[in-house]
Each structure stands twice: as structure tokens, then as C-alpha cells.
mmCIF file of C-alpha atoms in Angstrom:
data_model
loop_
_atom_site.group_PDB
_atom_site.id
_atom_site.type_symbol
_atom_site.label_atom_id
_atom_site.label_comp_id
_atom_site.label_asym_id
_atom_site.label_seq_id
_atom_site.Cartn_x
_atom_site.Cartn_y
_atom_site.Cartn_z
ATOM 1 C CA MET A 1334 0.000 0.000 0.000
ATOM 2 C CA HIS A 1335 1.401 3.379 -0.969
ATOM 3 C CA ARG A 1336 1.493 6.245 1.474
ATOM 4 C CA GLN A 1337 1.578 10.006 1.566
ATOM 5 C CA ARG A 1338 4.949 10.067 3.310
ATOM 6 C CA THR A 1339 7.799 7.638 4.035
ATOM 7 C CA LYS A 1340 10.613 7.384 6.599
ATOM 8 C CA PHE A 1341 13.315 8.078 4.012
ATOM 9 C CA SER A 1342 13.733 11.849 4.469
ATOM 10 C CA HIS A 1343 13.365 11.510 8.254
ATOM 11 C CA ARG A 1344 16.267 9.050 8.418
ATOM 12 C CA VAL A 1345 18.442 11.189 6.147
ATOM 13 C CA ASN A 1346 17.797 14.228 8.331
ATOM 14 C CA ARG A 1347 19.110 12.380 11.382
ATOM 15 C CA VAL A 1348 22.460 11.750 9.711
ATOM 16 C CA PHE A 1349 23.099 14.456 7.116
ATOM 17 C CA THR A 1350 22.646 18.200 6.724
ATOM 18 C CA HIS A 1351 19.456 20.180 6.148
ATOM 19 C CA ARG A 1352 20.462 20.560 2.496
ATOM 20 C CA ALA A 1353 20.713 16.791 2.162
ATOM 21 C CA ASN A 1354 17.290 16.495 3.765
ATOM 22 C CA ARG A 1355 15.803 18.774 1.071
ATOM 23 C CA VAL A 1356 17.241 16.456 -1.565
ATOM 24 C CA ALA A 1357 15.839 13.442 0.283
ATOM 25 C CA LYS A 1358 12.388 15.008 0.451
ATOM 26 C CA ALA A 1359 12.499 15.746 -3.280
ATOM 27 C CA LEU A 1360 13.398 12.123 -4.009
ATOM 28 C CA GLU A 1361 10.681 10.958 -1.646
ATOM 29 C CA THR A 1362 8.096 13.117 -3.387
ATOM 30 C CA ARG A 1363 9.128 11.743 -6.788
ATOM 31 C CA GLY A 1364 8.719 8.229 -5.434
ATOM 32 C CA ILE A 1365 5.280 8.960 -3.987
ATOM 33 C CA ARG A 1366 4.121 10.454 -7.294
ATOM 34 C CA ALA A 1367 5.345 7.441 -9.229
ATOM 35 C CA THR A 1368 3.632 5.104 -6.788
ATOM 36 C CA TYR A 1369 0.382 7.056 -7.098
ATOM 37 C CA GLU A 1370 0.439 6.644 -10.873
ATOM 38 C CA LEU A 1371 1.090 2.924 -10.473
ATOM 39 C CA HIS A 1372 -1.906 2.537 -8.146
ATOM 40 C CA ASP A 1373 -4.094 4.679 -10.388
ATOM 41 C CA ARG A 1374 -3.317 2.847 -13.626
ATOM 42 C CA VAL A 1375 -2.537 -0.717 -12.586
ATOM 43 C CA LEU A 1376 -3.235 -1.602 -8.961
ATOM 44 C CA SER A 1377 -5.896 -0.054 -6.693
ATOM 45 C CA ASN A 1378 -8.067 1.730 -9.228
ATOM 46 C CA ARG A 1379 -7.977 -0.974 -11.862
ATOM 47 C CA ALA A 1380 -9.885 -3.361 -9.590
ATOM 48 C CA SER A 1381 -12.266 -0.584 -8.582
ATOM 49 C CA ARG A 1382 -13.029 0.268 -12.215
ATOM 50 C CA ARG A 1383 -13.705 -3.391 -12.920
ATOM 51 C CA ARG A 1384 -16.170 -3.595 -10.021
ATOM 52 C CA PHE A 1385 -17.941 -0.512 -11.344
ATOM 53 C CA SER A 1386 -18.189 -1.883 -14.883
ATOM 54 C CA GLU A 1387 -19.680 -5.110 -13.551
ATOM 55 C CA GLU A 1388 -22.266 -3.357 -11.370
ATOM 56 C CA ARG A 1389 -23.081 0.088 -12.741
ATOM 57 C CA PRO A 1390 -25.505 2.122 -10.636
ATOM 58 C CA VAL A 1391 -28.909 2.943 -12.096
ATOM 59 C CA LEU A 1392 -29.332 6.704 -11.775
ATOM 60 C CA ASP A 1393 -32.535 8.685 -11.784
ATOM 61 C CA ALA A 1394 -32.889 12.006 -13.622
ATOM 62 C CA VAL A 1395 -31.627 14.094 -10.682
ATOM 63 C CA GLN A 1396 -28.525 11.965 -10.200
ATOM 64 C CA GLU A 1397 -27.808 11.912 -13.946
ATOM 65 C CA ARG A 1398 -28.008 15.696 -14.071
ATOM 66 C CA ILE A 1399 -25.527 16.049 -11.213
ATOM 67 C CA VAL A 1400 -23.013 13.747 -12.907
ATOM 68 C CA SER A 1401 -23.444 15.482 -16.260
ATOM 69 C CA GLU A 1402 -22.946 18.964 -14.791
ATOM 70 C CA VAL A 1403 -19.853 17.981 -12.793
ATOM 71 C CA GLU A 1404 -18.379 16.385 -15.922
ATOM 72 C CA ALA A 1405 -19.028 19.533 -17.950
ATOM 73 C CA HIS A 1406 -18.222 22.269 -15.435
ATOM 74 C CA GLY A 1407 -16.596 20.656 -12.418
ATOM 75 C CA PHE A 1408 -19.586 21.343 -10.166
ATOM 76 C CA SER A 1409 -23.328 20.971 -9.739
ATOM 77 C CA SER A 1410 -25.662 22.514 -7.160
ATOM 78 C CA LEU A 1411 -29.250 21.770 -6.191
ATOM 79 C CA PRO A 1412 -31.571 21.845 -3.174
ATOM 80 C CA PHE A 1413 -30.845 18.989 -0.773
ATOM 81 C CA THR A 1414 -34.519 18.053 -0.800
ATOM 82 C CA GLU A 1415 -34.375 17.483 -4.560
ATOM 83 C CA LEU A 1416 -31.994 14.570 -3.983
ATOM 84 C CA PHE A 1417 -33.628 13.560 -0.679
ATOM 85 C CA PRO A 1418 -37.357 14.405 -0.987
ATOM 86 C CA ASP A 1419 -38.183 12.971 2.439
ATOM 87 C CA GLY A 1420 -38.040 15.948 4.791
ATOM 88 C CA GLU A 1421 -37.160 13.843 7.855
ATOM 89 C CA LEU A 1422 -33.453 13.657 6.992
ATOM 90 C CA TRP A 1423 -33.236 17.431 6.557
ATOM 91 C CA ARG A 1424 -34.927 17.951 9.949
ATOM 92 C CA ASP A 1425 -32.390 15.612 11.545
ATOM 93 C CA LEU A 1426 -29.578 17.584 9.922
ATOM 94 C CA GLU A 1427 -30.964 20.838 11.291
ATOM 95 C CA GLU A 1428 -31.078 19.329 14.776
ATOM 96 C CA GLN A 1429 -27.473 18.166 14.394
ATOM 97 C CA ARG A 1430 -26.519 21.673 13.227
ATOM 98 C CA ASP A 1431 -28.234 23.328 16.180
ATOM 99 C CA ARG A 1432 -26.462 21.113 18.719
ATOM 100 C CA PHE A 1433 -23.105 21.661 17.023
ATOM 101 C CA VAL A 1434 -23.515 25.447 16.773
ATOM 102 C CA ALA A 1435 -24.660 25.773 20.384
ATOM 103 C CA GLY A 1436 -21.748 23.671 21.638
ATOM 104 C CA THR A 1437 -19.223 25.498 19.454
ATOM 105 C CA GLU A 1438 -20.353 28.975 20.441
ATOM 106 C CA GLY A 1439 -20.435 28.006 24.109
ATOM 107 C CA ASN A 1440 -16.880 26.666 23.881
ATOM 108 C CA LEU A 1441 -15.653 29.713 21.975
ATOM 109 C CA ALA A 1442 -17.204 32.025 24.570
ATOM 110 C CA ALA A 1443 -15.370 30.082 27.280
ATOM 111 C CA GLY A 1444 -12.010 30.554 25.563
ATOM 112 C CA GLY A 1445 -12.092 27.956 22.804
ATOM 113 C CA ASP A 1446 -9.879 25.385 24.518
ATOM 114 C CA ARG A 1447 -12.244 22.488 23.782
ATOM 115 C CA VAL A 1448 -13.162 23.138 20.148
ATOM 116 C CA ARG A 1449 -11.830 20.790 17.460
ATOM 117 C CA VAL A 1450 -9.524 22.611 15.045
ATOM 118 C CA ARG A 1451 -6.531 21.643 12.916
ATOM 119 C CA GLU A 1452 -3.185 23.412 13.025
ATOM 120 C CA GLY A 1453 -3.041 26.070 10.334
ATOM 121 C CA LYS A 1454 -6.836 26.016 9.882
ATOM 122 C CA GLU A 1455 -7.952 27.347 13.240
ATOM 123 C CA PHE A 1456 -10.680 29.339 11.511
ATOM 124 C CA VAL A 1457 -12.666 26.099 11.028
ATOM 125 C CA VAL A 1458 -14.214 24.405 14.050
ATOM 126 C CA ARG A 1459 -15.105 20.795 13.298
ATOM 127 C CA LEU A 1460 -17.815 18.563 14.667
ATOM 128 C CA HIS A 1461 -15.765 15.392 14.163
ATOM 129 C CA SER A 1462 -12.252 16.122 12.891
ATOM 130 C CA TYR A 1463 -10.335 12.790 12.841
ATOM 131 C CA GLY A 1464 -10.625 9.536 14.758
ATOM 132 C CA VAL A 1465 -14.354 9.750 15.380
ATOM 133 C CA GLU A 1466 -16.705 6.778 15.456
ATOM 134 C CA VAL A 1467 -19.872 7.267 13.414
ATOM 135 C CA GLY A 1468 -22.894 5.190 12.556
ATOM 136 C CA LEU A 1469 -26.191 5.570 10.766
ATOM 137 C CA ASP A 1470 -27.580 7.542 13.712
ATOM 138 C CA ASP A 1471 -25.443 10.457 12.447
ATOM 139 C CA PRO A 1472 -27.703 12.148 9.845
ATOM 140 C CA TRP A 1473 -24.907 13.552 7.676
ATOM 141 C CA PHE A 1474 -23.144 10.189 7.594
ATOM 142 C CA ARG A 1475 -26.481 8.572 6.758
ATOM 143 C CA ALA A 1476 -26.857 10.917 3.777
ATOM 144 C CA ALA A 1477 -23.240 10.685 2.621
ATOM 145 C CA SER A 1478 -23.130 6.873 2.761
ATOM 146 C CA SER A 1479 -26.526 6.443 1.096
ATOM 147 C CA ARG A 1480 -26.767 5.175 -2.456
ATOM 148 C CA ARG A 1481 -28.377 8.494 -3.398
ATOM 149 C CA MET A 1482 -24.983 10.176 -2.987
ATOM 150 C CA LEU A 1483 -22.626 7.225 -3.341
ATOM 151 C CA ASP A 1484 -24.045 6.271 -6.748
ATOM 152 C CA VAL A 1485 -23.425 9.837 -7.939
ATOM 153 C CA ALA A 1486 -19.810 9.644 -6.772
ATOM 154 C CA ASN A 1487 -19.216 6.236 -8.350
ATOM 155 C CA ALA A 1488 -20.851 7.221 -11.640
ATOM 156 C CA TYR A 1489 -18.795 10.411 -11.878
ATOM 157 C CA LEU A 1490 -15.505 8.718 -10.954
ATOM 158 C CA ARG A 1491 -16.378 5.627 -13.054
ATOM 159 C CA MET A 1492 -15.197 3.354 -10.274
ATOM 160 C CA TRP A 1493 -16.236 2.246 -6.821
ATOM 161 C CA SER A 1494 -15.086 5.065 -4.586
ATOM 162 C CA LYS A 1495 -13.982 5.408 -0.990
ATOM 163 C CA LEU A 1496 -15.859 7.637 1.430
ATOM 164 C CA GLU A 1497 -12.703 9.218 2.769
ATOM 165 C CA TYR A 1498 -13.769 12.137 4.940
ATOM 166 C CA LEU A 1499 -16.886 13.711 6.373
ATOM 167 C CA ASP A 1500 -17.526 16.450 8.881
ATOM 168 C CA VAL A 1501 -19.567 19.507 9.800
ATOM 169 C CA TRP A 1502 -17.705 22.831 9.805
ATOM 170 C CA TYR A 1503 -18.235 26.129 11.605
ATOM 171 C CA SER A 1504 -16.177 28.904 9.979
ATOM 172 C CA VAL A 1505 -15.257 31.477 12.617
ATOM 173 C CA PRO A 1506 -15.632 35.056 11.297
ATOM 174 C CA GLN A 1507 -12.348 36.876 10.652
ATOM 175 C CA GLN A 1508 -11.308 40.509 10.552
ATOM 176 C CA ALA A 1509 -11.901 41.952 7.086
ATOM 177 C CA SER A 1510 -8.229 42.992 7.011
ATOM 178 C CA ALA A 1511 -6.998 39.482 7.818
ATOM 179 C CA GLU A 1512 -4.932 37.591 5.271
ATOM 180 C CA ARG A 1513 -6.431 34.530 3.636
ATOM 181 C CA VAL A 1514 -4.697 31.360 4.766
ATOM 182 C CA SER A 1515 -4.774 27.657 3.892
ATOM 183 C CA SER A 1516 -8.035 26.624 2.190
ATOM 184 C CA GLN A 1517 -9.250 30.232 2.172
ATOM 185 C CA ARG A 1518 -6.796 30.650 -0.735
ATOM 186 C CA TRP A 1519 -7.251 29.291 -4.246
ATOM 187 C CA HIS A 1520 -5.919 25.741 -4.381
ATOM 188 C CA ARG A 1521 -6.279 22.274 -5.819
ATOM 189 C CA ASP A 1522 -6.637 19.307 -3.458
ATOM 190 C CA TYR A 1523 -3.421 17.353 -3.807
ATOM 191 C CA ASN A 1524 -4.311 13.845 -2.651
ATOM 192 C CA ASP A 1525 -6.157 12.533 -5.728
ATOM 193 C CA LYS A 1526 -7.241 13.619 -9.188
ATOM 194 C CA HIS A 1527 -10.298 11.360 -8.918
ATOM 195 C CA LEU A 1528 -12.252 13.393 -6.394
ATOM 196 C CA LEU A 1529 -15.833 14.315 -5.723
ATOM 197 C CA LYS A 1530 -16.724 16.461 -2.746
ATOM 198 C CA ALA A 1531 -20.108 17.590 -1.544
ATOM 199 C CA PHE A 1532 -20.871 20.638 0.576
ATOM 200 C CA LEU A 1533 -24.264 21.139 2.200
ATOM 201 C CA TYR A 1534 -25.056 24.644 3.418
ATOM 202 C CA LEU A 1535 -26.718 24.433 6.831
ATOM 203 C CA VAL A 1536 -27.268 28.205 7.025
ATOM 204 C CA ASP A 1537 -27.941 30.905 4.447
ATOM 205 C CA VAL A 1538 -24.575 32.005 3.012
ATOM 206 C CA ASP A 1539 -24.141 35.486 1.602
ATOM 207 C CA ALA A 1540 -21.155 37.117 -0.104
ATOM 208 C CA ASP A 1541 -19.534 38.164 3.192
ATOM 209 C CA MET A 1542 -19.748 34.752 4.869
ATOM 210 C CA GLY A 1543 -16.990 32.990 2.955
ATOM 211 C CA PRO A 1544 -19.106 31.249 0.320
ATOM 212 C CA PHE A 1545 -17.573 28.299 -1.439
ATOM 213 C CA GLN A 1546 -15.942 29.452 -4.680
ATOM 214 C CA TYR A 1547 -14.973 27.341 -7.669
ATOM 215 C CA ILE A 1548 -13.375 27.912 -11.068
ATOM 216 C CA PRO A 1549 -15.417 25.946 -13.633
ATOM 217 C CA GLY A 1550 -13.189 24.177 -16.118
ATOM 218 C CA SER A 1551 -10.197 23.924 -13.789
ATOM 219 C CA GLN A 1552 -10.937 20.272 -13.027
ATOM 220 C CA PRO A 1553 -8.864 17.602 -14.856
ATOM 221 C CA GLY A 1554 -9.909 17.652 -18.505
ATOM 222 C CA GLY A 1555 -11.255 21.217 -18.371
ATOM 223 C CA PRO A 1556 -9.939 24.250 -20.283
ATOM 224 C CA TYR A 1557 -8.042 25.514 -17.218
ATOM 225 C CA ALA A 1558 -6.683 22.119 -16.185
ATOM 226 C CA ASP A 1559 -3.117 22.988 -17.231
ATOM 227 C CA ALA A 1560 -2.875 26.092 -15.019
ATOM 228 C CA TRP A 1561 -0.688 24.697 -12.237
ATOM 229 C CA GLY A 1562 -1.984 21.344 -13.388
ATOM 230 C CA TRP A 1563 -2.888 18.734 -10.831
ATOM 231 C CA ARG A 1564 -0.279 16.262 -9.657
ATOM 232 C CA PRO A 1565 0.082 14.415 -6.339
ATOM 233 C CA LEU A 1566 1.794 16.566 -3.714
ATOM 234 C CA GLY A 1567 1.966 19.335 -6.311
ATOM 235 C CA ASP A 1568 2.408 23.083 -5.819
ATOM 236 C CA ASN A 1569 -1.312 23.776 -5.769
ATOM 237 C CA TYR A 1570 -1.510 27.194 -4.046
ATOM 238 C CA PRO A 1571 -0.698 29.998 -6.524
ATOM 239 C CA THR A 1572 -1.191 33.554 -5.315
ATOM 240 C CA GLU A 1573 -4.338 35.331 -6.411
ATOM 241 C CA GLU A 1574 -2.257 37.627 -8.619
ATOM 242 C CA GLU A 1575 -0.533 34.681 -10.297
ATOM 243 C CA LEU A 1576 -3.848 32.926 -10.821
ATOM 244 C CA GLU A 1577 -5.427 35.941 -12.527
ATOM 245 C CA LYS A 1578 -2.584 35.981 -15.064
ATOM 246 C CA ARG A 1579 -3.732 32.554 -16.254
ATOM 247 C CA ILE A 1580 -7.434 32.521 -15.386
ATOM 248 C CA PRO A 1581 -9.643 35.649 -15.425
ATOM 249 C CA SER A 1582 -11.268 36.473 -12.080
ATOM 250 C CA SER A 1583 -14.609 36.589 -13.879
ATOM 251 C CA ALA A 1584 -14.354 32.814 -14.379
ATOM 252 C CA ALA A 1585 -14.798 32.108 -10.664
ATOM 253 C CA HIS A 1586 -18.244 31.160 -9.387
ATOM 254 C CA ALA A 1587 -19.260 32.028 -5.811
ATOM 255 C CA PHE A 1588 -22.006 29.915 -4.274
ATOM 256 C CA VAL A 1589 -24.069 32.575 -2.531
ATOM 257 C CA ALA A 1590 -27.070 30.446 -1.693
ATOM 258 C CA PRO A 1591 -29.700 29.582 0.929
ATOM 259 C CA LYS A 1592 -29.420 26.850 3.520
ATOM 260 C CA GLY A 1593 -30.202 23.448 2.111
ATOM 261 C CA THR A 1594 -28.067 24.026 -0.994
ATOM 262 C CA LEU A 1595 -26.043 20.927 -1.892
ATOM 263 C CA ILE A 1596 -22.912 21.430 -4.001
ATOM 264 C CA PHE A 1597 -21.029 18.606 -5.717
ATOM 265 C CA CYS A 1598 -17.600 19.415 -7.166
ATOM 266 C CA ASN A 1599 -14.275 17.964 -8.228
ATOM 267 C CA THR A 1600 -11.833 19.703 -5.895
ATOM 268 C CA ALA A 1601 -8.844 18.707 -7.996
ATOM 269 C CA GLY A 1602 -10.047 21.942 -9.638
ATOM 270 C CA PHE A 1603 -9.340 25.351 -8.112
ATOM 271 C CA HIS A 1604 -11.560 26.293 -5.178
ATOM 272 C CA ARG A 1605 -11.554 28.208 -1.914
ATOM 273 C CA GLY A 1606 -13.929 29.268 0.869
ATOM 274 C CA GLY A 1607 -14.478 29.945 4.534
ATOM 275 C CA PHE A 1608 -13.262 33.553 4.702
ATOM 276 C CA SER A 1609 -16.237 34.977 6.576
ATOM 277 C CA THR A 1610 -16.106 38.527 7.904
ATOM 278 C CA THR A 1611 -19.629 38.664 9.358
ATOM 279 C CA ASP A 1612 -21.535 35.560 10.480
ATOM 280 C CA PRO A 1613 -20.314 31.986 10.851
ATOM 281 C CA ARG A 1614 -20.648 29.769 7.806
ATOM 282 C CA VAL A 1615 -21.922 26.336 8.828
ATOM 283 C CA LEU A 1616 -21.856 23.441 6.370
ATOM 284 C CA ALA A 1617 -21.483 19.691 6.124
ATOM 285 C CA THR A 1618 -18.869 18.197 3.828
ATOM 286 C CA VAL A 1619 -17.906 14.780 2.474
ATOM 287 C CA THR A 1620 -15.105 13.548 0.210
ATOM 288 C CA TYR A 1621 -15.275 10.590 -2.152
ATOM 289 C CA SER A 1622 -11.974 9.538 -3.684
ATOM 290 C CA SER A 1623 -10.439 6.670 -5.588
ATOM 291 C CA PRO A 1624 -8.698 3.787 -3.800
ATOM 292 C CA ALA A 1625 -5.412 5.203 -5.142
ATOM 293 C CA SER A 1626 -5.823 8.417 -3.161
ATOM 294 C CA LEU A 1627 -2.796 9.380 -1.099
ATOM 295 C CA ALA A 1628 -5.081 9.736 1.921
ATOM 296 C CA SER A 1629 -8.072 7.442 1.503
ATOM 297 C CA LEU A 1630 -6.301 4.322 2.766
ATOM 298 C CA THR A 1631 -4.065 6.011 5.311
ATOM 299 C CA GLU A 1632 -5.964 8.929 6.865
ATOM 300 C CA ARG A 1633 -9.635 7.952 6.949
ATOM 301 C CA SER A 1634 -11.298 10.524 9.212
ATOM 302 C CA TYR A 1635 -13.786 8.164 10.881
ATOM 303 C CA ARG A 1636 -14.519 4.596 11.861
ATOM 304 C CA PHE A 1637 -17.889 3.107 10.955
ATOM 305 C CA THR A 1638 -19.460 1.469 14.005
ATOM 306 C CA GLY A 1639 -22.417 -0.222 12.338
ATOM 307 C CA SER A 1640 -22.745 -3.719 10.988
ATOM 308 C CA ARG A 1641 -21.112 -4.163 7.602
ATOM 309 C CA ASP A 1642 -23.120 -7.344 7.059
ATOM 310 C CA GLU A 1643 -26.212 -5.227 6.450
ATOM 311 C CA LEU A 1644 -24.539 -3.125 3.740
ATOM 312 C CA ASP A 1645 -24.563 -3.799 0.009
ATOM 313 C CA GLU A 1646 -21.269 -4.301 -1.813
ATOM 314 C CA PRO A 1647 -20.644 -0.741 -3.129
ATOM 315 C CA THR A 1648 -21.383 0.753 0.291
ATOM 316 C CA ARG A 1649 -19.228 -1.782 2.128
ATOM 317 C CA PHE A 1650 -16.402 -1.026 -0.311
ATOM 318 C CA ALA A 1651 -16.771 2.717 0.307
ATOM 319 C CA LEU A 1652 -16.558 2.351 4.088
ATOM 320 C CA ASN A 1653 -13.908 -0.368 4.371
#
């Protein structure tokens, strides 16, 4: 199984100089990229593509439209209730949101020592982060692992995918003069070129609340795919000024939208979000990736606690 990092550069650093360590890291990165291509073309993804070809999902009109729009533009958006007409799931999601927001704001008011954040992305408070146990009693996991969403992911990726990551995020408002950092900047996700993410707005999001932004056509195969083209562990964070030299700012699409908006997108394309200067942006997110992903087999964000015996094959594959 390939990994996102190895022990090679660490061992070199213990013996040789910092300059030698830079060389070791460069060699390590080259090796990881080569291994990714091997898993994509021959090993992990080949078996996954075969499984998909043998058991293709049957999509309804809504699901087909999502896949078609992501293929053409890199994204698709629709009301959550269009994909999940039963209102009970949305009510459960609102209850989950309310508990999360109340707990987050109480913790922040008390100093923020107990909120879940990641180093370098302290502006995002997370419901789960990593290492959490989840089951079908979690409404967002129930939606993300359902065939309504999983079939969309598999049909778009043309393989059985892995449900790599899911969470609910609370974006803490920033000073308007603050500098954008991390995922608030334009970037491509580096771990896989076979990606489908979904974002579900749990509150109304206006232009000042850090709406999700995407550059249509920047996904692999699109007209902007060669602008800092995707590669594993690539340099995927150009400055805004550099980006505008290659891609006009008018090409970017900002998802200013009401709560209940569900956005599917290939985040191997350029995207950013979460730079709110007024009210907190609250959303749920999930990532589907290929088995060859640099993270899907090594940094799964959750552990499924339910019975796998009750799952069908594509779902069991996604969660294993």
C-alpha cells in the first residue's frame, strides 16, 4: 500500500545536513508520485473500475443531471430536498446543526480550549475532525453513505469510490483585514485527481460569509486544467495575482445560496472558501476519492461502528 509520506527523508535528516534532507524530500516526493500513478493505472483503481463496470448504478434524472454537470463544469448545485425528498433527513440535519452550533459557540465564549480545530486552519471548528466513530444515527453520515450520494460519486468517478472524509464545519468570522490562509486561498486538493466532494449549506450564506468558490473548467480535462496542473503533492496554491494571469477572475463562481443548498464538485479543480467577515458559515462536507488516493487508505477521518453485514457491496467497499 502506498502512502503520503515515508521514513526516508526523516532518516536522512538524522544523519546528514538540512540541504541533504531537502534532496531526500524531493526524491521521496518523486517516489510517492510514481507510486500514485502505479496505483491509479494498474493496482488499486484498476480493480475498482472493474467492479464498477460489472455493477453500474442505475441513476434517476436528478442523479444523472448532477453527474453530467460535474463532468461539464466541475460542479453541480441543487436543493438537498431534490436529492432527498423525504423531509425527515433534513430535519435531523438541522437538529445536528443546532447542537453543534450551540456547543461550538459556548466553547468559543469560554475561551475555545475544547473546540476541534486543525493546526493552520484554526478558523474552522469541526464537529468530528479525525478519529471519530460514526454510525447511521449520524444524519450527515447517513446521507453521505446512502446510495443516493454514493451512486453519484461512483458514476462520476467511473469506479467504486472510498468515502474518505466527512464532517460539519463552523467557519469562525475573521477581521476583514486578515490575510487569507490555507483553504481560504485558491488551491487544488493534492491527494487525488479522482475526487468528488459535496458541501451542504446548513445556514444561508451570503457574499460576506466565505461562500464556497470554484473555477469551472479547472478540473482535470477542463480548459483551465493545465494552469498549475494537478499532480500528487503538487504546488497547488498559486497567489491570487498569479492565478489571474492565467485565469480571469470573472471565471470564478461564488455559491451565494440559501441553507439546504447541496454542491457537488471535483476539488482537484481550483476552489476556496471559509473567509467569513460577518456571520459563521456552517456546512457539512464529504469527500469521495479513488482507492489510489494518497489519503483514503491512510488517513480515513472516521470509523464506521455499524454492521457491515447489512450493507450492500458498493457501500461496504466505500466504508472499508
